[in-house]
XYZ file of C-alpha atoms in Angstrom:
396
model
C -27.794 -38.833 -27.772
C -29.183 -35.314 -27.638
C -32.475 -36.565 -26.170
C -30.045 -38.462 -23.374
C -28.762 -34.925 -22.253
C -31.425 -33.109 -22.624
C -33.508 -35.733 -20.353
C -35.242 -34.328 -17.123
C -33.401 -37.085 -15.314
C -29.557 -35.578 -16.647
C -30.500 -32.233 -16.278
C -31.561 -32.562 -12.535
C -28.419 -34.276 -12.242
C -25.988 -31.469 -13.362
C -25.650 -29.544 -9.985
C -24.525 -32.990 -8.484
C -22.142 -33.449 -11.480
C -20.590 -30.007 -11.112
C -20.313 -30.605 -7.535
C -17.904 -33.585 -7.651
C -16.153 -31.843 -10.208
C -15.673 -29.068 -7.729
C -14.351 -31.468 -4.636
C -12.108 -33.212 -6.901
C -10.661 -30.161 -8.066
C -10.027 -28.027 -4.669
C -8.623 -31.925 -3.319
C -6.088 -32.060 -5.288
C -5.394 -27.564 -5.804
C -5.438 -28.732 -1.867
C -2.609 -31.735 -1.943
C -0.662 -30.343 -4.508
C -0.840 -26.701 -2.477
C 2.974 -26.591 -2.996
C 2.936 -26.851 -6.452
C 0.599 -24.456 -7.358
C 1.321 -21.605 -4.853
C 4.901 -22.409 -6.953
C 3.346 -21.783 -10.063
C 1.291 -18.578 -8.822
C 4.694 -17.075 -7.541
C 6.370 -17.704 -11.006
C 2.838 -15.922 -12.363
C 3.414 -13.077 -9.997
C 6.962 -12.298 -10.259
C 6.000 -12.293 -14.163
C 3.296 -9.688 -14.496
C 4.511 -8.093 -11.199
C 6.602 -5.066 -13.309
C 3.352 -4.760 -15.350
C 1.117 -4.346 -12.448
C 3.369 -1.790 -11.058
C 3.179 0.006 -14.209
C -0.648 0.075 -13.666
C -0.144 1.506 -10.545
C 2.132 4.271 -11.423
C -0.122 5.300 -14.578
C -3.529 5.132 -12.540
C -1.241 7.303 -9.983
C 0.063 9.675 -12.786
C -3.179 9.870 -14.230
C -4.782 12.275 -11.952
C -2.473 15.425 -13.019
C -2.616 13.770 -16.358
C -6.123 14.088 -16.483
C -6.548 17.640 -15.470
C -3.764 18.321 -18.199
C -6.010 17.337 -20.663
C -8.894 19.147 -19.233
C -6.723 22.378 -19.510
C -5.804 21.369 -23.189
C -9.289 20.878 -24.255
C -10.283 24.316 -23.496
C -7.874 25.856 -25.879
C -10.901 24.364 -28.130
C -8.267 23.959 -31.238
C -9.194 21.127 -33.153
C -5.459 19.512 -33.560
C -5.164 20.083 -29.770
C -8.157 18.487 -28.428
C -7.803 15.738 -30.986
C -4.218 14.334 -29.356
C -5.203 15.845 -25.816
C -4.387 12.495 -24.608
C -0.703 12.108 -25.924
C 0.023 15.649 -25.583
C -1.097 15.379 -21.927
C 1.084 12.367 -21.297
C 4.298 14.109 -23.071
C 3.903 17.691 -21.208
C 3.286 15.373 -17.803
C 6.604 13.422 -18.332
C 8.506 16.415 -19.161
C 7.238 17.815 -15.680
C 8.069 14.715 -13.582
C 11.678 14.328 -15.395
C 12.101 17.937 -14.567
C 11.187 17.526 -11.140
C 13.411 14.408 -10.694
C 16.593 16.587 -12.574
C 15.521 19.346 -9.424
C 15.219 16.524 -6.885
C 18.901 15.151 -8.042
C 20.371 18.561 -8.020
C 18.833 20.064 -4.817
C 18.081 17.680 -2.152
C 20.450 14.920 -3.746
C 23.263 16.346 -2.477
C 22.270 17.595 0.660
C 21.685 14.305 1.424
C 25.324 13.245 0.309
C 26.505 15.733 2.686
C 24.427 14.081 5.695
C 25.494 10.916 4.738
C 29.471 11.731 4.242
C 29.492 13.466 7.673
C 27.850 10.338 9.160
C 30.863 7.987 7.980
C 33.479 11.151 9.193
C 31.781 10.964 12.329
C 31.301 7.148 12.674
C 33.870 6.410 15.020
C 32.585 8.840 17.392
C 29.108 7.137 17.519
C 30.835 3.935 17.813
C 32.285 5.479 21.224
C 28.747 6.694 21.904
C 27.249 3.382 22.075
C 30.161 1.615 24.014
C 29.805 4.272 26.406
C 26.230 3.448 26.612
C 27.000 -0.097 27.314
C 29.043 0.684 29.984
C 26.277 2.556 31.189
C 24.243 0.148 30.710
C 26.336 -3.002 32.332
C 26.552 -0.482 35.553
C 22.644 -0.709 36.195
C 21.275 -3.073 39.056
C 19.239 -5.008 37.063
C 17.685 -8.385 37.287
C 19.533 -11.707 36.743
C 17.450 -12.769 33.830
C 18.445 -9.199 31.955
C 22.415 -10.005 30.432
C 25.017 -8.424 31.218
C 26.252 -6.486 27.601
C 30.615 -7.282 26.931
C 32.004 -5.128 24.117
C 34.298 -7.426 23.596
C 31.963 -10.533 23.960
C 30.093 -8.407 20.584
C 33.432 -7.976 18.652
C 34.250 -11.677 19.128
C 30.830 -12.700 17.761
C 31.351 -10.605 14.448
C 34.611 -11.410 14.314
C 33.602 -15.120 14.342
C 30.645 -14.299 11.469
C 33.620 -13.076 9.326
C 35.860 -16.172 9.910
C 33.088 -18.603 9.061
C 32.468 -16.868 5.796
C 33.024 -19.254 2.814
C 35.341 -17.308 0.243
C 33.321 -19.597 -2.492
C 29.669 -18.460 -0.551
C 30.781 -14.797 -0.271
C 31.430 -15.025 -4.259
C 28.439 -16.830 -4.712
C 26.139 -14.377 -2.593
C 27.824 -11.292 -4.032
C 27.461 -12.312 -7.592
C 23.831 -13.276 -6.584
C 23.288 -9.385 -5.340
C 24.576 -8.368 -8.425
C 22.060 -10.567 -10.710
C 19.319 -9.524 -8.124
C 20.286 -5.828 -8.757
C 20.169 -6.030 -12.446
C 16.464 -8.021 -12.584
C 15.201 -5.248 -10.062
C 16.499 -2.236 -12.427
C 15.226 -4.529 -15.580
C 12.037 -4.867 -13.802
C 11.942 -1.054 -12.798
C 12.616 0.148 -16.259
C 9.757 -2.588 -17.236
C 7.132 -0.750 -15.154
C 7.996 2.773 -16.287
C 7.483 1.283 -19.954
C 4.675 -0.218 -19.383
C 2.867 2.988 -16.943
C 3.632 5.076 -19.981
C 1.865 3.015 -22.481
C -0.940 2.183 -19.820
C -0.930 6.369 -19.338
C -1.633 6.828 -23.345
C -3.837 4.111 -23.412
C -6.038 4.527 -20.261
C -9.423 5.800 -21.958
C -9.089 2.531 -24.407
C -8.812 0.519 -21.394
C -11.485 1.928 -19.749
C -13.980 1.870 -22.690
C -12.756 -1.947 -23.153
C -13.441 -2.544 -19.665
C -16.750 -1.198 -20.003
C -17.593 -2.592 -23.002
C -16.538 -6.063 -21.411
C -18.505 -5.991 -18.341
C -21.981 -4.680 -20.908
C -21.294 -8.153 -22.672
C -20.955 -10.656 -19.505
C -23.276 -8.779 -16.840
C -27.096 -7.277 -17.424
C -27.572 -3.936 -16.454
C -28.502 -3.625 -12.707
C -25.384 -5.970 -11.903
C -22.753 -3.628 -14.350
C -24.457 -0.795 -13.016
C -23.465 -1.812 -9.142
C -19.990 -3.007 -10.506
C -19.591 0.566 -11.285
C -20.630 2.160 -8.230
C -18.291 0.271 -5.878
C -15.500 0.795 -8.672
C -16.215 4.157 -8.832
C -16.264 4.302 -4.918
C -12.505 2.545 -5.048
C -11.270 4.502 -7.493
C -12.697 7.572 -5.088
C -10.931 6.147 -2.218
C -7.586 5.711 -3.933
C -7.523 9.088 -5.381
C -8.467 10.275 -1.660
C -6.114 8.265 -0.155
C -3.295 8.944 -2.212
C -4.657 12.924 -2.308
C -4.075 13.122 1.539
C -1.127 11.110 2.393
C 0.642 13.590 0.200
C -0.426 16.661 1.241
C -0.479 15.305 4.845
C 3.813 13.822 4.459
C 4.742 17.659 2.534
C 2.744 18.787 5.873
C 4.694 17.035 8.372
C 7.565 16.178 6.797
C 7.948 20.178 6.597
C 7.671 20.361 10.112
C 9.479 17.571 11.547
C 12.226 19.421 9.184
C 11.747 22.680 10.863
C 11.797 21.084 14.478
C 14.953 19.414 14.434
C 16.564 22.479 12.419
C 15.538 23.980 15.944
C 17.227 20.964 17.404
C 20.454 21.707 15.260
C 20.481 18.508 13.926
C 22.797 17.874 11.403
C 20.490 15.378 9.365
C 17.146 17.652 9.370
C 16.635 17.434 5.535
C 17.152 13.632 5.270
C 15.159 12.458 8.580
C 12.707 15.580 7.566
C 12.385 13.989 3.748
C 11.876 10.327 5.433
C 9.281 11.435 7.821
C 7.339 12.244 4.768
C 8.044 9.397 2.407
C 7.100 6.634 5.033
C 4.057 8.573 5.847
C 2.691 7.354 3.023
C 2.612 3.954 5.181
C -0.733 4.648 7.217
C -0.618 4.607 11.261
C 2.741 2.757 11.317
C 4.829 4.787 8.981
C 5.061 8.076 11.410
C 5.678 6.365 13.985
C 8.313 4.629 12.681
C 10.011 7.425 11.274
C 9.742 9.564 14.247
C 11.630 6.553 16.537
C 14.437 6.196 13.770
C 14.772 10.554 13.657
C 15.084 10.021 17.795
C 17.651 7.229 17.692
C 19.741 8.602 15.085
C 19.784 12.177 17.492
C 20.616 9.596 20.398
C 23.766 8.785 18.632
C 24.590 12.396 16.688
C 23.397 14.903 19.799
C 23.580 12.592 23.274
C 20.408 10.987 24.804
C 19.230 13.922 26.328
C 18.792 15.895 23.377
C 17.372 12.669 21.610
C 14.911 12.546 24.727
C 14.025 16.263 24.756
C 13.168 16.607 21.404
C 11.466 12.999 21.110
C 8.883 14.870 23.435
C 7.976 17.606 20.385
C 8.363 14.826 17.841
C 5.818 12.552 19.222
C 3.649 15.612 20.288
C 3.498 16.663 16.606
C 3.167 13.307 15.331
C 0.200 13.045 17.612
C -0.662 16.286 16.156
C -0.582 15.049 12.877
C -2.431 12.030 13.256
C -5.339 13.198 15.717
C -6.129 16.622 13.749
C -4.522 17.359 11.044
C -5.205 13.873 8.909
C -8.222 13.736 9.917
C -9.455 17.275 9.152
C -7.835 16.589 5.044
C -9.551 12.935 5.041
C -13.133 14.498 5.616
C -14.536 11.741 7.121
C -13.532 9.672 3.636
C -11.945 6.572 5.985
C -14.239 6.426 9.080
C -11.990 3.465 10.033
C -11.134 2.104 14.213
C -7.803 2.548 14.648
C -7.902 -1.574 15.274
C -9.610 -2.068 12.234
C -6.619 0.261 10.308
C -3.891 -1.722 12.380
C -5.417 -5.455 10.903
C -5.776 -4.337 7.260
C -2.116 -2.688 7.536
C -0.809 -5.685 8.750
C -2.158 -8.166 6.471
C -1.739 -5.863 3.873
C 2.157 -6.103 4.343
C 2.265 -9.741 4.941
C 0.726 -10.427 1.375
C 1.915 -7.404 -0.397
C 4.556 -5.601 1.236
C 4.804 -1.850 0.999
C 2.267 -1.734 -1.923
C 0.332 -4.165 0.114
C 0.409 -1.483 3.109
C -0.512 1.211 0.882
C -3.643 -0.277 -0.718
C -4.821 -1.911 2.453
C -6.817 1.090 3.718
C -8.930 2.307 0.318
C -9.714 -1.187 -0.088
C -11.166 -2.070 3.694
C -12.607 1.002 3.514
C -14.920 -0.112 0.454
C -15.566 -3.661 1.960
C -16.620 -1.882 5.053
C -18.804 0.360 3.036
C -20.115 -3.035 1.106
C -20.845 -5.071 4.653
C -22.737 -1.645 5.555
C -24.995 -1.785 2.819
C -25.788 -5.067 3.109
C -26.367 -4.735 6.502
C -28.540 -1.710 5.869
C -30.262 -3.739 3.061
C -31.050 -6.403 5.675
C -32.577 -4.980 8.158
C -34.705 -3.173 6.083
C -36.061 -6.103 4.395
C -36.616 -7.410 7.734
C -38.613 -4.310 8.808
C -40.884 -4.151 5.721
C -41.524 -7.863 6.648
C -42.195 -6.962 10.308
C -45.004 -4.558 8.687
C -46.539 -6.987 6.541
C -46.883 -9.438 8.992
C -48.759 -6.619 11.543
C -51.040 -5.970 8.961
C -52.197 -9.356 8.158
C -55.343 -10.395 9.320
C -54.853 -13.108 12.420
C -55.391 -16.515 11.241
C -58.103 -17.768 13.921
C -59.920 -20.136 10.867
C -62.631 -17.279 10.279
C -63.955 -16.260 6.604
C -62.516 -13.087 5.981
C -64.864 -11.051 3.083
């Protein structure tokens, strides 16, 4: 039986064998497509909480890091031996203390902007009835409709009516189960980042121990370059959006304190969260500070100042970025609009957030293949200009 396998005849016919076994299997992952992207989703929505945990901890782990740096220098022996935990304990304490100041300070500034928005409600409802009226007095063309305030009212009216008391239960105790899984799964990832935190030097010894064992040397070694270029990116990435959303979230603050708006600190503190979301999320944020104005200070003022918001958005995204990103993303702004946007259809927020680092190292990879190519083709070029011409002659 061994002699059967080991044959020249079965051995030449392996590739064919693993080849059927290959169609066969993508036919049917290809029929039963339903089924299995079911069974990935169930995967996902599984380790989902533990992969944000990653996240956080590989996040957390750059001012965790230079924690222990400064811990190892106190050279005592009981110190630098739990560096690692010690690190991880004096960073929590930090973040929890900053969260305590976040609660306490900006918390309930925030409240404020938000109760004076529900005093003043009515008043914006007036607003944008008046601007309908405005608007139904335009000459505009027949296919444009004509806007009815009451035509609006009846329509939520009629939502309302057509509730189902036993759907509106249903849906409400729904919310409340999805509520409770999201905290679960919340207080799941912070678990998990802190154990990832303490254990991140394990997991990267593991990790390198593990690719030693299945790759030879060259290949582990070039594994490690482009990981070590990712890991580059992300910290870089992360490293600007930061300072870059303090930066202009500071001074969108400052502009529409100018402005007197009443909601500087919470538009201001938005601006510079869904920075963080690259090309789209200024923009965004900047059209949400001008309609909110639109409705709190009249459309002029809303207009005026949408002129110094977009100019320093501009600003922002033209000089500033670019001067703290160093040349780190040479991306096309195209290129940065495709990998945002496929980003969020697959991943969502995080999806947005990662898109960029990672395109960034597949464009580096495509580069040095490229670069790779065409200087094998060149060395050929030479070779083949130094060879004699064959014209059947007996070279000596």
């Amino acid at each position: 039986m061994n002699r059967f396998f080991k044959s020249q005849l079965i051995r030449s016919m392996w590739p064919y064998f693993v080849l059927a076994f290959a169609v066969i299997i993508t036919f049917h992952a290809v029929s039963e497509i339903s089924v299995l992207w079911g069974f990935l989703s169930r995967v996902w929505g599984i380790i989902v909480p533990f992969f944000s945990g990653l996240i956080i901890a590989y996040i957390l782990n750059m001012p965790c890091g230079a924690i222990q740096r400064l811990l190892k220098r106190t050279n005592n022996p009981i110190i630098v031996k739990r560096s690692r935990p010690l690190a991880v304990l004096i960073l929590l304490i930090i973040v929890i203390t900053l969260i305590v100041l976040f609660l306490n300070l900006v918390i309930p500034a925030v409240g404020r902007s938000i109760s004076q928005f529900a005093t003043e409600f009515d008043s914006y409802v007036q607003q944008l009835q008046d601007v309908i009226v405005w608007f139904n007095t335009l000459e505009l063309p027949e296919f444009i409709p004509t806007l009815y305030l009451d035509d609006i009212t009846e329509i939520i009216r009629g939502f309302v009516t057509d509730l189902d008391t036993g759907d509106l239960v249903t849906s409400i105790f729904a919310g409340v189960g999805g509520f409770a899984g999201g905290l679960f799964r919340t207080f799941l990832a912070i678990v998990s980042a802190i154990y990832f935190l303490t254990e991140m030097e394990r997991l990267y010894a593991f990790t390198n121990r593990l690719l030693a064992a299945i790759f030879s040397e060259k290949n582990k070694a070039t594994i490690m370059k482009y990981c070590g270029k990712l890991n580059f990116n992300f910290r870089q990435y992360i490293y600007v959006q930061t300072i870059d959303g303090v930066i202009l979230g500071s001074l969108m603050t400052i502009l529409l304190l100018i402005f007197r708006s009443p909601y500087a600190l919470i538009l201001g503190l938005m601006l510079g969260i869904v920075n963080y979301i690259p090309y789209f999320g200024s923009i965004f944020g900047t059209v949400i500070a001008a309609v909110v104005m639109a409705f709190t200070q009249g459309l002029g003022t809303a207009l005026f100042a949408s002129v110094f918001m977009f100019g320093l958005q501009q600003l922002d995204g033209n000089f500033i970025q670019p001067k703290l990103m160093g040349g780190s993303f040479s991306l096309s702004p195209l290129l940065v609009i495709i990998s945002v946007t496929v980003g969020g259809a697959y991943g969502g927020i995080l999806g947005m957030l990662v898109a960029i680092p990672i395109v960034a190292l597949l464009k580096d990879i495509l580069d040095s293949y490229i670069e790779y190519r065409e200087l094998l083709k060149a060395e050929k070029a030479v070779i083949s200009e130094d060879e004699p011409p064959d014209d059947g002659a007996t070279w000596l």
